[in-house]
Coordinates of C-alpha atoms in Angstrom, one line a residue:
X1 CA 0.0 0.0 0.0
X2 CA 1.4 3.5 -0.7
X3 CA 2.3 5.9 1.8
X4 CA -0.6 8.2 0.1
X5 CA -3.4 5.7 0.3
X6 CA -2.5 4.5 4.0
X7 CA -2.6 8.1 4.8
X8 CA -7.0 7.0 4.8
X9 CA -6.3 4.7 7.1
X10 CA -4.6 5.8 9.6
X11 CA -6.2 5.4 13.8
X12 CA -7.6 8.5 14.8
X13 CA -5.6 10.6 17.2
X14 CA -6.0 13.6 19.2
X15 CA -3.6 16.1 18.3
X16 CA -2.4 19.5 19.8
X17 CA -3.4 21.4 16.1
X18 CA -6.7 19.4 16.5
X19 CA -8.1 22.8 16.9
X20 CA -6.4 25.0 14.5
X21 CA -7.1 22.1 11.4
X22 CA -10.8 22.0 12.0
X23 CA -11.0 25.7 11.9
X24 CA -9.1 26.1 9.2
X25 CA -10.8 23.3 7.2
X26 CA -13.9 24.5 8.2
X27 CA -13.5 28.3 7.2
X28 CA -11.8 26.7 3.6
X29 CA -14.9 24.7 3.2
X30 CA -17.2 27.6 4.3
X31 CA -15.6 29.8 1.8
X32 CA -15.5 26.9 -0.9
X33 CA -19.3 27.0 0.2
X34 CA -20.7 30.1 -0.2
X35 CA -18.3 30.2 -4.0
X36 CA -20.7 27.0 -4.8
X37 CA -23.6 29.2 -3.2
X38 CA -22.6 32.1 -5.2
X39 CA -22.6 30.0 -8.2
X40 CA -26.0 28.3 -7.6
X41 CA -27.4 31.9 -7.3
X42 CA -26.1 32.7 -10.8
X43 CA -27.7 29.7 -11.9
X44 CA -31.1 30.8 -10.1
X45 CA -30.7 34.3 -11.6
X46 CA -30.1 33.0 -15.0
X47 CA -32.5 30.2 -15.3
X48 CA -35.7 32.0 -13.4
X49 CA -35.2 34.7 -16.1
X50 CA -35.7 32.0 -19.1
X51 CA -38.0 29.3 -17.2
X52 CA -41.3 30.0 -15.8
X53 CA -42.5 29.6 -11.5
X54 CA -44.0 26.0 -13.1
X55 CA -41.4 24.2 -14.4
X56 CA -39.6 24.7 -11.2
X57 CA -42.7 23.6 -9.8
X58 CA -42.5 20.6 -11.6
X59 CA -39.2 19.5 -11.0
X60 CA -39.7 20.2 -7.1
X61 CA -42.2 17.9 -6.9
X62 CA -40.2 15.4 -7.8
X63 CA -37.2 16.5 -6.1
X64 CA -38.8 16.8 -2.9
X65 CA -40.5 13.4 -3.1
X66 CA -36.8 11.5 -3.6
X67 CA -35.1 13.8 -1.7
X68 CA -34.7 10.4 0.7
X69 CA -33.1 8.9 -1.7
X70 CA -29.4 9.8 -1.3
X71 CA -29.6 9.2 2.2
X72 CA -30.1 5.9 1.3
X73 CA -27.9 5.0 -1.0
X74 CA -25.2 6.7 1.7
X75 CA -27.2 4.8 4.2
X76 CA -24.8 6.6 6.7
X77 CA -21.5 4.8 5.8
X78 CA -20.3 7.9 4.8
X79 CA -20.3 9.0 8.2
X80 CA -19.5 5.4 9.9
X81 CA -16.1 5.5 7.9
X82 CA -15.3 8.8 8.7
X83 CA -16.2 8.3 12.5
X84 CA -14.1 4.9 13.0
X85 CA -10.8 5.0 14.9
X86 CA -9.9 2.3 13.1
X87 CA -11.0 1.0 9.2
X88 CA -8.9 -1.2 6.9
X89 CA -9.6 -1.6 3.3
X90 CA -11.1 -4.6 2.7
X91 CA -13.8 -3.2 5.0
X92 CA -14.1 0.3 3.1
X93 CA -14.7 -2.1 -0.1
X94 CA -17.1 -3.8 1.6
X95 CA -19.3 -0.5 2.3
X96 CA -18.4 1.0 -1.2
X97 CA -20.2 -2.4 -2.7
X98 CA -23.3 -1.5 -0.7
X99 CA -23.5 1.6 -1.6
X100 CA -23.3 1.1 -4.9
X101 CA -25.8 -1.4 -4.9
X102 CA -28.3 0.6 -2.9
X103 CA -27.9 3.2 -5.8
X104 CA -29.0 0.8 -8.4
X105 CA -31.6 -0.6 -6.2
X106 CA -33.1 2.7 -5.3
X107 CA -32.7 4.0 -8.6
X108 CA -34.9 1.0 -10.0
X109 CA -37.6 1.5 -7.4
X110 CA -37.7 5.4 -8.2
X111 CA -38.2 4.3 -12.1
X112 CA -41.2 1.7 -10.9
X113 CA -42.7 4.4 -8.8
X114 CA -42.3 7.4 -12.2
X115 CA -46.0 6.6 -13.3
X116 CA -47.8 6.4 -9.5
X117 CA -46.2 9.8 -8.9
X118 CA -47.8 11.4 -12.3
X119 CA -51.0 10.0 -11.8
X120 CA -51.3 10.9 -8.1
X121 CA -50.2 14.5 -9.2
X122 CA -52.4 14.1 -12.5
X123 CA -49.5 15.5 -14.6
X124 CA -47.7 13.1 -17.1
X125 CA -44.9 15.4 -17.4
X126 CA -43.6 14.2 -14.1
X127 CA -42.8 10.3 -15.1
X128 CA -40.0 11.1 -17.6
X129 CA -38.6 13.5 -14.8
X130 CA -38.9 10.9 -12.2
X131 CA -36.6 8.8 -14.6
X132 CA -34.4 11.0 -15.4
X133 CA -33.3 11.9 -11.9
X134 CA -33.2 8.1 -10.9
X135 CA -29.9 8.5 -13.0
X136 CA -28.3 10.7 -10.1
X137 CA -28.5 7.8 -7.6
X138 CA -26.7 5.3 -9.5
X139 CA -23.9 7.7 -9.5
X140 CA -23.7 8.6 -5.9
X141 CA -23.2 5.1 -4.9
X142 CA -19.9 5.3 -6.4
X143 CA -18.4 8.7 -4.6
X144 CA -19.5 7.8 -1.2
X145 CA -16.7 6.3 0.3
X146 CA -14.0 8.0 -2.1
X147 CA -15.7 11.2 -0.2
X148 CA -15.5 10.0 3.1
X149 CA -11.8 8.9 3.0
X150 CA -11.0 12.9 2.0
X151 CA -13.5 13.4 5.2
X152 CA -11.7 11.1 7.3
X153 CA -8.3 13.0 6.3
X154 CA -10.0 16.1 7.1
X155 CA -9.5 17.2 3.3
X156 CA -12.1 19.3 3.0
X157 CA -11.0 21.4 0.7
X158 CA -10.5 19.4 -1.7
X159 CA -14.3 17.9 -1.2
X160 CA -15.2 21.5 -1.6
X161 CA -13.3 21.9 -5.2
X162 CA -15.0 18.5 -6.1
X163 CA -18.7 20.1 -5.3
X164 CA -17.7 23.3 -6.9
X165 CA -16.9 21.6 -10.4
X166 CA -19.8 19.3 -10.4
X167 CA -22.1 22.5 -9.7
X168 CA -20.4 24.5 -12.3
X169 CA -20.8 22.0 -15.2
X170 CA -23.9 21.2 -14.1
X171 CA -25.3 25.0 -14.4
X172 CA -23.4 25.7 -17.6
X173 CA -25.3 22.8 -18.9
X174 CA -29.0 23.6 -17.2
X175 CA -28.1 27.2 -19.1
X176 CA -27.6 26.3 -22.5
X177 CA -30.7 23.9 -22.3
X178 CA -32.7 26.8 -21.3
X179 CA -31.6 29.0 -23.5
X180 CA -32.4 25.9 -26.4
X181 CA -35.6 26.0 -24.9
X182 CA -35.8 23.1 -23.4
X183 CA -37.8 24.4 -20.4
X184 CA -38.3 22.1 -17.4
X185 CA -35.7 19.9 -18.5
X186 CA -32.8 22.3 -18.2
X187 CA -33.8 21.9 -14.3
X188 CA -33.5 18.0 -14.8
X189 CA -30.4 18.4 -17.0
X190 CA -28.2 19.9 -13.9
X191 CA -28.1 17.3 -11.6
X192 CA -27.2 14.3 -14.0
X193 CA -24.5 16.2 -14.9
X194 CA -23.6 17.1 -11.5
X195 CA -23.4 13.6 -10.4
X196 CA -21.4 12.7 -13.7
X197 CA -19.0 15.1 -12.7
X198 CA -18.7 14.7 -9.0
X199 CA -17.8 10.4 -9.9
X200 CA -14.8 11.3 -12.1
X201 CA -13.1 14.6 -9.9
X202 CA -13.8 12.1 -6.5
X203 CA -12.0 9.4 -8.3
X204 CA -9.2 11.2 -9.5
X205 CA -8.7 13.2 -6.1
X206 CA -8.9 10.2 -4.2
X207 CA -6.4 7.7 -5.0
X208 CA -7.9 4.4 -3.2
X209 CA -9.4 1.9 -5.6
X210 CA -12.5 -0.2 -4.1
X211 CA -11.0 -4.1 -4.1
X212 CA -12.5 -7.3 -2.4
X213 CA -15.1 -6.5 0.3
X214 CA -14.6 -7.8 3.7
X215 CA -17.5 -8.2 5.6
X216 CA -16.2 -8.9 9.1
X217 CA -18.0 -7.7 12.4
X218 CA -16.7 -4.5 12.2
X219 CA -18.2 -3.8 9.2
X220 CA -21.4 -5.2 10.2
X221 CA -21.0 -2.7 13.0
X222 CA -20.6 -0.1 10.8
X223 CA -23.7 -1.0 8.8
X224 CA -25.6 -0.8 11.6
X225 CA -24.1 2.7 12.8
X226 CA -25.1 3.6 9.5
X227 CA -28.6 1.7 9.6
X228 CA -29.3 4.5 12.4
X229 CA -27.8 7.5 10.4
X230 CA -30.0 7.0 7.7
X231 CA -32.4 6.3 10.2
X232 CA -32.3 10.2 11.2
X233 CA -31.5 11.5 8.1
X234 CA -34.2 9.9 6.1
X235 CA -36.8 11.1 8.5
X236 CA -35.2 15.0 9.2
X237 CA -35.2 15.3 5.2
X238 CA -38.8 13.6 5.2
X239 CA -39.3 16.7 7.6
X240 CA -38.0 19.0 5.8
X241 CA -39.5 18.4 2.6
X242 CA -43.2 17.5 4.2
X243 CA -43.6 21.4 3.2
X244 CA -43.6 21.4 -0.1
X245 CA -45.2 17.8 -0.6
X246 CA -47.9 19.1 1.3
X247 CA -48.2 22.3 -0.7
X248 CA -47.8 19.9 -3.8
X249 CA -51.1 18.3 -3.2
X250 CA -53.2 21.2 -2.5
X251 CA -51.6 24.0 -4.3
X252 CA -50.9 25.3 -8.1
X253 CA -47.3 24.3 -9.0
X254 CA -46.7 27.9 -9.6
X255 CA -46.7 28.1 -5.6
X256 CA -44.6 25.4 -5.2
X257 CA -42.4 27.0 -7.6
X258 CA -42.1 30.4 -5.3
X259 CA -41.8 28.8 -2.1
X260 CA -39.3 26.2 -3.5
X261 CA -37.0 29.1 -4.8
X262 CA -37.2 30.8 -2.0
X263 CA -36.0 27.4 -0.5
X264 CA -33.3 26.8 -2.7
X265 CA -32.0 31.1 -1.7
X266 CA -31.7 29.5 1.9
X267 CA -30.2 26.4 1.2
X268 CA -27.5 28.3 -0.5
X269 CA -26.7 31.4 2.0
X270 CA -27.3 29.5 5.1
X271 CA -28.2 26.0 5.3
X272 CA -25.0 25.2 2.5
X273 CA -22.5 26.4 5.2
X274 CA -24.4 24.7 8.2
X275 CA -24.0 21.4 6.3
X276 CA -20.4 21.9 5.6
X277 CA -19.5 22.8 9.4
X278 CA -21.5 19.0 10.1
X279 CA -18.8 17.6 8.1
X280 CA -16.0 19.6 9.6
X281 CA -17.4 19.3 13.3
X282 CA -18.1 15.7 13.3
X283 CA -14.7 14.8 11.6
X284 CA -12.8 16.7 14.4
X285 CA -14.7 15.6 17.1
X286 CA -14.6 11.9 16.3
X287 CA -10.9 12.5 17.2
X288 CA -11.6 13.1 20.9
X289 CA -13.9 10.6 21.4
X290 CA -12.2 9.3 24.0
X291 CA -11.8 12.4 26.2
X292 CA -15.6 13.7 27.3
X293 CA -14.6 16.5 28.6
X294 CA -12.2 18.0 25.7
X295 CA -15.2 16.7 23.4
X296 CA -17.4 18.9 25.8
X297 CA -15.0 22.1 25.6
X298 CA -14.2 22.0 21.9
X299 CA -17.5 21.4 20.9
X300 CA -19.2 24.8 23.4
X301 CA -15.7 27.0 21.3
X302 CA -17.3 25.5 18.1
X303 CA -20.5 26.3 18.5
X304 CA -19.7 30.4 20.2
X305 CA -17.6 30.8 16.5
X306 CA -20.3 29.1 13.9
X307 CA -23.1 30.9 16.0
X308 CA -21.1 34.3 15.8
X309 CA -20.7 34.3 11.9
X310 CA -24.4 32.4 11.0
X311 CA -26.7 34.1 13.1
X312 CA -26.2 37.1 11.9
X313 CA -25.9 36.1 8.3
X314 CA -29.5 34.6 8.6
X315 CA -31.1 37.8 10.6
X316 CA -29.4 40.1 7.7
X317 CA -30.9 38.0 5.0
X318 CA -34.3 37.9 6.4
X319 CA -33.9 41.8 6.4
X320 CA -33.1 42.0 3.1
X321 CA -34.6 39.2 1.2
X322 CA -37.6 40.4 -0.4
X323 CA -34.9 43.4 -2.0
X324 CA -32.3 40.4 -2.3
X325 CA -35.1 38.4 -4.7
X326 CA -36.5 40.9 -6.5
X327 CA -32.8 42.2 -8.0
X328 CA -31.8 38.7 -8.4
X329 CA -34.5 37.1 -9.8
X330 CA -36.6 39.2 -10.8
X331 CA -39.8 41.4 -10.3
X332 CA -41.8 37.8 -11.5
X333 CA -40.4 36.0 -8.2
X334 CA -41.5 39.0 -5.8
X335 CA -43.8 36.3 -3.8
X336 CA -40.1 33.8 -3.3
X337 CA -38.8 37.3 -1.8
X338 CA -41.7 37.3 0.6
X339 CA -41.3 33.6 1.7
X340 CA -37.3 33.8 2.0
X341 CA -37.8 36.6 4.5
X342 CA -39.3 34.3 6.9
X343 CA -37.5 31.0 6.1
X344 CA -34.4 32.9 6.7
X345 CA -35.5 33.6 10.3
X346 CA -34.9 29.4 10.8
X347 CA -31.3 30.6 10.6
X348 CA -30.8 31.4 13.9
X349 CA -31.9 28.2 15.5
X350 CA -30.8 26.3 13.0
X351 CA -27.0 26.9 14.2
X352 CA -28.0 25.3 17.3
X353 CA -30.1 22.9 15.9
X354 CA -27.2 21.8 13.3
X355 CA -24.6 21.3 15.7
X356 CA -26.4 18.2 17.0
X357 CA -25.2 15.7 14.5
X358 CA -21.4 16.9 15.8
X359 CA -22.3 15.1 19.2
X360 CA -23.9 12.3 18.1
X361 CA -21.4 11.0 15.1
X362 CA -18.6 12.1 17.9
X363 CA -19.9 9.9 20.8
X364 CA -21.3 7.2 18.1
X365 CA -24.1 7.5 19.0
X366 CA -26.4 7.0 16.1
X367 CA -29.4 5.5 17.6
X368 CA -29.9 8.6 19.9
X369 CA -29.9 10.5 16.6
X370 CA -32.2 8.4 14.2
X371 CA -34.7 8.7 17.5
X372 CA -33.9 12.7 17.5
X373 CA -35.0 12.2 13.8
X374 CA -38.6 10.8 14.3
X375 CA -39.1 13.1 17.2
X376 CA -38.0 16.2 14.2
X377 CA -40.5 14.9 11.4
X378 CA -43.4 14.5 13.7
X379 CA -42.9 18.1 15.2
X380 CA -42.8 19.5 11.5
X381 CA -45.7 17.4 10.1
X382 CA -47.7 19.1 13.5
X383 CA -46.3 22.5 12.3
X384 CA -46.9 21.7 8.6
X385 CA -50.2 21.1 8.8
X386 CA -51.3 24.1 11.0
X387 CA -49.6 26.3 8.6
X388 CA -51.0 24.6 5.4
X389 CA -55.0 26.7 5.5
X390 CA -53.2 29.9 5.1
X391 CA -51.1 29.4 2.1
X392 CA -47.2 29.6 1.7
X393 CA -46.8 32.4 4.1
X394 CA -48.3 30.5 6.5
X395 CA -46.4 27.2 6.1
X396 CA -43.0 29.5 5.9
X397 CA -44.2 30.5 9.5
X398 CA -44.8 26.8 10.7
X399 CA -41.8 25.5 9.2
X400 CA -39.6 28.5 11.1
X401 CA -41.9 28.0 14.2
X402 CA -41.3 24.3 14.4
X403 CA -37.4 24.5 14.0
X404 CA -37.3 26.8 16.7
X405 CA -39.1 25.4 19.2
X406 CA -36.9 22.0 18.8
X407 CA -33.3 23.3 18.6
X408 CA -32.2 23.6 22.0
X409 CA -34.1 20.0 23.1
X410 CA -32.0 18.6 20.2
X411 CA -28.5 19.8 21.4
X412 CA -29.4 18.6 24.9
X413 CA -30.8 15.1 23.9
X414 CA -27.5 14.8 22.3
X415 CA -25.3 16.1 24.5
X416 CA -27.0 14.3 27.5
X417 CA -23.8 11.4 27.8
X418 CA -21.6 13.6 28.3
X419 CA -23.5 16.6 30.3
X420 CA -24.0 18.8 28.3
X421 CA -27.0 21.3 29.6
X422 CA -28.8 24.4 29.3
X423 CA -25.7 26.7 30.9
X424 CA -23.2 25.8 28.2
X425 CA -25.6 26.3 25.1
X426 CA -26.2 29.5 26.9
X427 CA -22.9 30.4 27.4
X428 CA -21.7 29.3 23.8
X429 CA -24.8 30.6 22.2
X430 CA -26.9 32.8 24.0
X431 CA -25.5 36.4 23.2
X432 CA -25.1 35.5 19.5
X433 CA -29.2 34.6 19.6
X434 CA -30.1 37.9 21.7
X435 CA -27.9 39.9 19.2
X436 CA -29.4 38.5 15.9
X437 CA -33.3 38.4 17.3
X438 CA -32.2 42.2 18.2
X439 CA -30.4 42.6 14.5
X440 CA -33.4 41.6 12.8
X441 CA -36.0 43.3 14.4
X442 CA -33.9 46.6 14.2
X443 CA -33.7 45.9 10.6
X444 CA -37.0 45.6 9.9
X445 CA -37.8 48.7 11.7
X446 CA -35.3 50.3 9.5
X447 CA -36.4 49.1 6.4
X448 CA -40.4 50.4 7.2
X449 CA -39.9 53.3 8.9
X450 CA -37.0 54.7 7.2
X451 CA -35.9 53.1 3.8
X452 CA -38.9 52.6 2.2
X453 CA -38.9 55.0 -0.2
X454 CA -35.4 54.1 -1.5
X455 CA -34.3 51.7 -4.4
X456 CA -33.9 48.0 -3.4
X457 CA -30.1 48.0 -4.1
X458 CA -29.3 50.9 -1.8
X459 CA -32.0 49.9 0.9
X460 CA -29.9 46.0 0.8
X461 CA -26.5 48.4 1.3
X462 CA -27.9 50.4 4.0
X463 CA -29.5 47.8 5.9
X464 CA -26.9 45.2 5.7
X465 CA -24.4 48.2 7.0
X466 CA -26.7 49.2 9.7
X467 CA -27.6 45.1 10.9
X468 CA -23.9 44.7 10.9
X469 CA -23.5 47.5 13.9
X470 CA -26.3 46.4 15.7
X471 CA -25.5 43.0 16.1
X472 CA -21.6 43.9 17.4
X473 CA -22.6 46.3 19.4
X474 CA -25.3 43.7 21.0
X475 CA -23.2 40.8 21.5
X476 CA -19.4 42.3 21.4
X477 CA -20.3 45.6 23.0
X478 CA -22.7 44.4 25.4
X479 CA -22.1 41.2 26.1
X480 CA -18.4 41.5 25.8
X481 CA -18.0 38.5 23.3
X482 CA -15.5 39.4 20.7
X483 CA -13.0 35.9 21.4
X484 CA -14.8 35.1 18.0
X485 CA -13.1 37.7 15.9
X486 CA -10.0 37.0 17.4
X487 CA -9.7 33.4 16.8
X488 CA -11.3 33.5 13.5
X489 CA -8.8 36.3 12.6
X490 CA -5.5 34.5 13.5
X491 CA -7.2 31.3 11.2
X492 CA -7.7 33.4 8.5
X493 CA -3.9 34.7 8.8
X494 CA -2.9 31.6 9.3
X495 CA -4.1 30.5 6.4
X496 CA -3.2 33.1 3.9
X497 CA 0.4 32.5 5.2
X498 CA 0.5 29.0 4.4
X499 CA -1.3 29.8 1.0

């Protein structure tokens, strides 16, 4: 074995620089991010300005309805290989092989299921869609463990190139379809090349070769840490998409088009840089598995710094999201603006809400999480439903109501092994919420009573500007928590050195 490819297997080790690498990997994947983000919003700009609020509709429908699928076909060995102390090849082959089998199993059942989902949406249009994106699943069975080996190696900048070119070909490609006139098909178009993309970078960046499986009892252990990661994240994505499958079935697709724009605007300012930090967080953490109480301090510093930067980001875009849209977009997606202004609120408890995953793949703990999961979907399908009489606005409100409510319970269901309670959150936390609950409503006191008569670009400026002060002078100059700064600083500088 070369010295490059044993480098994926070594035992995980606690390390002075634990620290300093999984801020700096986590700032490098955040910025990676939010270039992917920026690029997804191009694509948004570009292809809601040649396709019509329906054909997104169309394509969310579907979407949203195998949204499970993924998880999956991951079935949580992603994770489980990144989480081990110890993994050996043979064993990585073995999960590689499962994964890719699940992909051409679930792929198969999404293609049997293509003409129930047209007929119980009565629209043909959405079988050929349905088997189109059954394409995507047979391909992510083959990147999973490539992935999670780069994970494992904390490489995550070098997962974050892999996203950004298989986003980037994939929106060049959905472009020039729409400009063909393809229509809804340019939205089916992106992923498939995505995934095509995303198979030959992880290959090429990842130098292990799947070989004979090994199916020994640590791998079955491994299957059934991942049996309960899929567990959760089949039911959290079941709750997060019960919004739009609900508004499916009793609204016009043109609705489902707005809210599932506004949506996809969130996904890629906020919830795209939550997701990375789960990567990031759980990686490092898995380190100190063995040491509760460094697991306990490294996860409250996390946690203060993500909440610091996030919180904010979220109260500013609820501020200026209806502006935000209408520039981007266009005047057509006014009603997306109007949605992403409350689903940008979930932002705040989101942070906390997110960070649970760190202390459950850390302590391996999966089955506390897949229960976390269930407890998640029924909360949302409760919230869903009261929201659902009053439109989009009012499931925007249940959804961000819902979250809320949840995030703290989650943090302390999870952290519950190894004590972590109310008075850390707080401490970690608490001025960052105070300071962005404070940022938005200030904002949106600015924007009624004072900006309303100026033009949306210079109203997004000045409100941005002014949310900014407001929420330093909250939490830095009243609660005296500027360590944040500091530390993210000296990352930063650290990593422009080494650059």
């Amino acid at each position: 074995m070369s010295e490059a490819i044993a480098a994926y297997f070594e035992e995980h080790r606690a390390s002075n620089d634990l620290g300093r690498r999984a801020l700096r990997g986590g700032i490098i994947s955040i910025v990676i991010q939010y270039g992917n983000a920026a690029l997804q919003i191009v694509a948004a700009i570009v292809l809601a300005r040649l396709l019509a609020p329906e054909d997104f509709g169309l394509v969310a429908i579907v979407t949203v309805l195998t949204s499970f699928a993924p998880l999956l076909i991951d079935f949580g060995l992603l994770d489980a290989t990144a989480q081990r102390s110890r993994v050996t090849p043979g064993q990585v082959s073995a999960l590689f092989w499962v994964s890719t089998g699940l992909g051409v199993a679930v792929a198969m059942i999404v293609a049997a299921s293509s003409p129930l989902i047209a007929w119980i949406y009565d629209d043909q249009r959405l079988q050929p869609i349905a088997l189109s994106v059954a394409v995507t699943f047979v391909l992510s069975g083959l990147t999973n463990q490539h992935m999670a080996l780069l994970r494992r190696t904390m490489q995550f900048g070098r997962i974050g190139q892999i996203q950004l070119f298989g986003t980037l070909a994939g929106t060049v490609v959905a472009i020039a379809a729409a400009v063909a006139g393809y229509g809804y098909w340019a939205l089916v178009l992106r992923p498939v090349v995505s995934s095509v993309c995303i198979v030959a970078a992880a290959w090429s960046a990842c130098a292990w070769r799947p070989g004979a499986p090994v199916f020994d009892d640590e791998v079955k252990s491994m299957v059934r840490f991942g049996l309960h990661v899929v567990g959760f994240t089949v039911a959290y994505t079941l709750s997060r998409a019960v919004d739009r499958i609900a508004l499916g079935l009793f609204y016009r697709p043109d609705q489902v088009g707005y809210y599932q724009n506004a949506m996809n605007l969130y996904d890629n300012s906020v919830s795209a840089a939550l997701s990375q930090t789960h990567a990031v967080g759980s990686a490092a953490l898995s380190k100190l598995q063995s040491n509760p109480a460094a697991l306990r301090e490294k996860y409250a510093a996390a946690l203060s710094i993500l909440a610091f930067f996030m919180m904010p980001a979220a109260a500013i875009l609820s501020v200026t999201a209806e502006d935000l849209t209408v520039v981007l977009l266009g005047q057509k997606w006014q009603a997306s603006g109007a949605l992403l202004s409350i689903l940008a609120l979930r932002g705040i408890s989101h942070v906390v809400e997110g960070s649970q995953g760190w202390l459950h793949l850390s302590l391996g703990r999966a089955d506390r999480w897949q229960t976390w999961g269930i407890i998640s979907l029924v909360a949302q399908v409760i919230a869903v439903l009261a929201g659902l009489p009053f439109g989009t606005v009012g499931v925007a409100w249940a959804v961000v109501i819902g979250y809320s409510l949840i995030a703290l319970p989650s943090v302390l269901y999870a952290g519950r092994p190894i004590d972590i309670g109310v008075a850390l959150v707080a401490r970690a936390a608490g001025p960052q919420t105070i300071g962005a609950i404070t940022t938005a409503a200030a904002g949106w006191w600015l924007q009624t009573a004072l900006l309303a008569t100026y033009s949306p670009i210079l109203r997004m400026i000045l409100s941005g500007c002014f949310c900014g002060c407001v929420y330093l002078a909250v939490v830095v100059g009243l609660f005296r928590h500027g360590e944040p700064l500091r530390i993210a600083g000296t990352i930063i500088q650290d990593v422009i050195r080494k650059r």
